[in-house]
Amino acid sequence: MNVAWNIINIGIAGYALYQFANNNQALLMDSERWSEHLRIKNLYLINAGLDVLYVVAGSFLWARSVKSEKNRDRLKGFGQAIVLQGGFLLIFDLVMYGLQSNSERILLMLPDF
């Protein structure tokens, strides 16, 4: 399960980094550029908060596996997989938020801001 989820993670990260690197902000009007930037930046921050919930839910399943007699291995495996997935997504969203914050400084240095 972890392998499959991380293949998806690589796809998500690759696509997002590609979009970030190839985003031509010069094509947007100033107000559109700023609005789009803030929307994306806030989206990464909101996603980071949701990722924390992901990690908490996985931790709950993992901890529950200790007390479970019937589904111990399944709960442990699902819990570990969800913690791993949530952890990756949390790191990814925080890195992308940081990149957006850095590009915000660049946008503020452009004329007409």
Coordinates of N, CA and C in Angstrom, one line a residue:
M1 N 0.8 -1.2 0.0 CA 0.0 0.0 0.0 C 0.9 1.3 0.0
N2 N 1.9 1.2 0.8 CA 2.8 2.4 0.9 C 3.5 2.7 -0.5
V3 N 3.8 1.7 -1.2 CA 4.5 1.9 -2.5 C 3.5 2.5 -3.5
A4 N 2.2 2.1 -3.5 CA 1.2 2.7 -4.4 C 1.0 4.1 -4.0
W5 N 0.8 4.4 -2.7 CA 0.6 5.8 -2.3 C 1.7 6.7 -2.7
N6 N 2.9 6.2 -2.5 CA 4.1 7.0 -2.8 C 4.3 7.2 -4.3
I7 N 3.9 6.3 -5.1 CA 3.9 6.5 -6.6 C 3.0 7.7 -6.9
I8 N 1.8 7.7 -6.2 CA 0.9 8.9 -6.4 C 1.5 10.1 -5.9
N9 N 2.2 10.1 -4.7 CA 2.9 11.2 -4.2 C 3.9 11.8 -5.1
I10 N 4.7 11.0 -5.8 CA 5.7 11.4 -6.7 C 5.0 12.2 -7.9
G11 N 3.9 11.6 -8.3 CA 3.1 12.3 -9.4 C 2.6 13.6 -9.0
I12 N 2.1 13.7 -7.8 CA 1.5 15.0 -7.3 C 2.7 16.0 -7.1
A13 N 3.8 15.6 -6.5 CA 4.9 16.5 -6.3 C 5.5 16.9 -7.6
G14 N 5.7 16.0 -8.5 CA 6.2 16.3 -9.8 C 5.4 17.3 -10.6
Y15 N 4.1 17.1 -10.6 CA 3.2 18.0 -11.3 C 3.2 19.4 -10.7
A16 N 3.1 19.4 -9.4 CA 3.1 20.7 -8.7 C 4.4 21.5 -8.9
L17 N 5.5 20.8 -8.8 CA 6.7 21.5 -9.0 C 6.9 22.0 -10.5
Y18 N 6.4 21.2 -11.4 CA 6.4 21.6 -12.8 C 5.6 22.8 -13.0
Q19 N 4.4 22.8 -12.5 CA 3.5 24.0 -12.6 C 4.1 25.2 -12.0
F20 N 4.7 25.0 -10.8 CA 5.4 26.2 -10.1 C 6.5 26.7 -11.0
A21 N 7.3 25.9 -11.6 CA 8.5 26.3 -12.3 C 8.1 26.9 -13.7
N22 N 6.9 26.5 -14.2 CA 6.5 27.0 -15.6 C 5.4 28.0 -15.5
N23 N 5.1 28.5 -14.4 CA 4.0 29.4 -14.2 C 4.5 30.8 -14.7
N24 N 3.9 31.3 -15.8 CA 4.4 32.6 -16.3 C 3.5 33.7 -15.8
Q25 N 3.9 34.2 -14.6 CA 3.1 35.3 -14.0 C 3.0 36.5 -14.8
A26 N 3.9 36.7 -15.8 CA 3.9 37.9 -16.6 C 2.7 38.0 -17.5
L27 N 2.1 36.9 -17.7 CA 0.9 36.9 -18.6 C -0.4 37.3 -17.9
L28 N -0.4 37.4 -16.6 CA -1.5 37.8 -15.9 C -1.5 39.3 -15.6
M29 N -2.7 39.9 -15.5 CA -2.8 41.3 -15.1 C -2.3 41.3 -13.6
D30 N -1.9 42.5 -13.2 CA -1.4 42.6 -11.8 C -2.4 42.1 -10.7
S31 N -3.6 42.6 -10.8 CA -4.6 42.1 -9.8 C -4.9 40.7 -9.9
E32 N -4.9 40.1 -11.1 CA -5.2 38.7 -11.3 C -4.0 37.9 -10.8
R33 N -2.8 38.4 -11.0 CA -1.6 37.7 -10.6 C -1.6 37.6 -9.1
W34 N -1.9 38.7 -8.4 CA -1.8 38.8 -7.0 C -2.9 37.9 -6.4
S35 N -4.1 38.0 -6.9 CA -5.2 37.1 -6.4 C -4.9 35.7 -6.6
E36 N -4.4 35.3 -7.7 CA -4.1 33.9 -8.0 C -3.0 33.4 -7.0
H37 N -2.0 34.2 -6.8 CA -0.9 33.9 -5.9 C -1.4 33.7 -4.5
L38 N -2.3 34.6 -4.0 CA -2.8 34.4 -2.6 C -3.7 33.2 -2.5
R39 N -4.5 32.9 -3.5 CA -5.4 31.8 -3.5 C -4.5 30.5 -3.4
I40 N -3.5 30.4 -4.2 CA -2.7 29.2 -4.2 C -1.9 29.1 -2.8
K41 N -1.4 30.2 -2.4 CA -0.6 30.2 -1.1 C -1.5 29.7 0.0
N42 N -2.8 30.3 0.1 CA -3.7 29.9 1.2 C -4.1 28.4 1.0
L43 N -4.3 28.0 -0.2 CA -4.7 26.6 -0.4 C -3.6 25.6 0.2
Y44 N -2.3 25.9 0.0 CA -1.3 25.1 0.5 C -1.3 25.1 2.1
L45 N -1.6 26.2 2.7 CA -1.7 26.3 4.1 C -2.9 25.5 4.6
I46 N -4.0 25.6 4.0 CA -5.2 24.9 4.4 C -5.0 23.4 4.2
N47 N -4.3 23.0 3.1 CA -4.0 21.6 2.9 C -3.1 21.0 4.0
A48 N -2.1 21.9 4.5 CA -1.2 21.5 5.5 C -2.0 21.2 6.8
G49 N -3.0 22.0 7.1 CA -3.9 21.7 8.2 C -4.6 20.4 8.1
L50 N -5.1 20.1 6.9 CA -5.8 18.8 6.7 C -4.8 17.7 6.8
D51 N -3.6 17.9 6.4 CA -2.6 16.8 6.4 C -2.3 16.4 7.9
V52 N -2.4 17.4 8.8 CA -2.2 17.1 10.2 C -3.3 16.2 10.7
L53 N -4.5 16.4 10.2 CA -5.6 15.5 10.5 C -5.4 14.1 10.0
Y54 N -4.8 14.0 8.8 CA -4.4 12.8 8.2 C -3.5 12.0 9.1
V55 N -2.5 12.7 9.6 CA -1.5 12.0 10.5 C -2.1 11.6 11.8
V56 N -3.0 12.4 12.3 CA -3.7 12.1 13.6 C -4.6 10.9 13.4
A57 N -5.3 10.8 12.3 CA -6.2 9.7 12.0 C -5.3 8.4 11.8
G58 N -4.2 8.5 11.1 CA -3.4 7.3 11.0 C -2.8 6.9 12.3
S59 N -2.4 7.8 13.2 CA -1.9 7.5 14.5 C -2.9 6.8 15.3
F60 N -4.2 7.3 15.2 CA -5.3 6.6 15.9 C -5.4 5.2 15.5
L61 N -5.4 4.9 14.2 CA -5.5 3.5 13.8 C -4.3 2.7 14.3
W62 N -3.2 3.2 14.2 CA -1.9 2.5 14.6 C -2.0 2.2 16.1
A63 N -2.4 3.2 16.9 CA -2.5 3.0 18.3 C -3.6 2.0 18.6
R64 N -4.7 2.0 17.9 CA -5.8 1.1 18.1 C -5.4 -0.3 17.8
S65 N -4.5 -0.5 16.9 CA -4.0 -1.9 16.6 C -3.4 -2.6 17.8
V66 N -2.9 -1.9 18.7 CA -2.3 -2.5 19.9 C -3.3 -3.2 20.7
K67 N -4.5 -2.6 20.8 CA -5.6 -3.1 21.6 C -6.5 -4.1 20.9
S68 N -6.4 -4.2 19.6 CA -7.3 -5.0 18.8 C -6.8 -6.4 18.7
E69 N -7.7 -7.3 18.9 CA -7.4 -8.8 18.8 C -7.6 -9.2 17.4
K70 N -8.7 -8.7 16.8 CA -9.2 -9.3 15.5 C -8.4 -8.7 14.3
N71 N -8.2 -7.4 14.2 CA -7.6 -6.8 13.0 C -6.3 -6.1 13.3
R72 N -5.5 -6.7 14.2 CA -4.3 -6.0 14.6 C -3.4 -5.6 13.5
D73 N -3.0 -6.5 12.6 CA -2.1 -6.3 11.5 C -2.7 -5.3 10.5
R74 N -3.9 -5.4 10.2 CA -4.6 -4.5 9.2 C -4.6 -3.1 9.8
L75 N -5.0 -2.9 11.0 CA -5.1 -1.6 11.6 C -3.7 -1.0 11.7
K76 N -2.7 -1.8 12.0 CA -1.3 -1.3 12.1 C -0.8 -0.9 10.7
G77 N -1.1 -1.7 9.7 CA -0.6 -1.4 8.4 C -1.3 -0.1 7.8
F78 N -2.6 -0.1 8.0 CA -3.4 1.1 7.5 C -2.9 2.3 8.3
G79 N -2.7 2.2 9.6 CA -2.3 3.4 10.4 C -0.9 3.9 9.9
Q80 N 0.0 3.0 9.7 CA 1.3 3.4 9.3 C 1.3 4.0 7.9
A81 N 0.5 3.4 7.0 CA 0.4 3.9 5.6 C -0.2 5.3 5.6
I82 N -1.2 5.6 6.5 CA -1.9 6.9 6.5 C -0.9 7.9 7.1
V83 N -0.2 7.5 8.2 CA 0.8 8.4 8.8 C 1.8 8.8 7.8
L84 N 2.3 7.8 7.0 CA 3.3 8.1 6.0 C 2.8 9.0 4.9
Q85 N 1.6 8.7 4.4 CA 1.0 9.6 3.4 C 0.7 11.0 3.9
G86 N 0.2 11.1 5.1 CA -0.1 12.4 5.7 C 1.2 13.2 6.0
G87 N 2.2 12.5 6.4 CA 3.5 13.1 6.6 C 4.1 13.7 5.4
F88 N 4.1 12.9 4.3 CA 4.6 13.3 3.0 C 3.8 14.6 2.6
L89 N 2.5 14.5 2.6 CA 1.7 15.6 2.1 C 1.9 16.8 3.0
L90 N 2.1 16.7 4.3 CA 2.3 17.8 5.1 C 3.7 18.5 4.7
I91 N 4.7 17.7 4.6 CA 6.0 18.3 4.2 C 5.9 19.0 2.8
F92 N 5.2 18.3 1.9 CA 5.0 18.8 0.5 C 4.3 20.2 0.6
D93 N 3.2 20.2 1.3 CA 2.4 21.4 1.3 C 3.1 22.6 2.0
L94 N 3.9 22.3 3.0 CA 4.7 23.3 3.7 C 5.8 23.8 2.8
V95 N 6.5 22.9 2.0 CA 7.5 23.3 1.1 C 6.9 24.2 0.0
M96 N 5.7 23.8 -0.5 CA 5.1 24.6 -1.6 C 4.6 25.9 -1.0
Y97 N 4.2 26.0 0.2 CA 3.8 27.2 0.9 C 5.0 28.1 1.0
G98 N 6.1 27.6 1.4 CA 7.4 28.3 1.4 C 7.8 28.9 0.1
L99 N 7.7 28.1 -0.9 CA 8.0 28.6 -2.3 C 7.1 29.7 -2.7
Q100 N 5.8 29.6 -2.4 CA 4.8 30.6 -2.7 C 5.2 31.9 -1.9
S101 N 5.6 31.7 -0.7 CA 5.9 32.9 0.1 C 7.2 33.6 -0.4
N102 N 8.1 32.8 -0.9 CA 9.3 33.4 -1.6 C 8.9 34.1 -2.8
S103 N 8.1 33.5 -3.6 CA 7.7 34.2 -4.9 C 6.8 35.4 -4.6
E104 N 6.2 35.5 -3.4 CA 5.5 36.7 -3.0 C 6.4 37.9 -2.9
R105 N 7.6 37.6 -2.3 CA 8.6 38.7 -2.2 C 9.0 39.2 -3.6
I106 N 9.2 38.2 -4.5 CA 9.5 38.6 -5.9 C 8.4 39.4 -6.5
L107 N 7.2 39.0 -6.3 CA 6.1 39.7 -6.9 C 6.0 41.1 -6.4
L108 N 6.3 41.3 -5.1 CA 6.2 42.6 -4.5 C 7.3 43.6 -5.0
M109 N 8.3 43.0 -5.5 CA 9.4 43.8 -6.1 C 9.1 44.3 -7.6
L110 N 8.1 43.6 -8.2 CA 7.8 44.0 -9.6 C 7.1 45.3 -9.6
P111 N 7.2 46.0 -10.7 CA 6.5 47.3 -10.9 C 5.0 47.1 -10.7
D112 N 4.3 48.2 -10.3 CA 2.8 48.2 -10.2 C 2.3 47.5 -9.0
F113 N 3.2 47.2 -8.0 CA 2.7 46.6 -6.8 C 2.9 47.6 -5.7

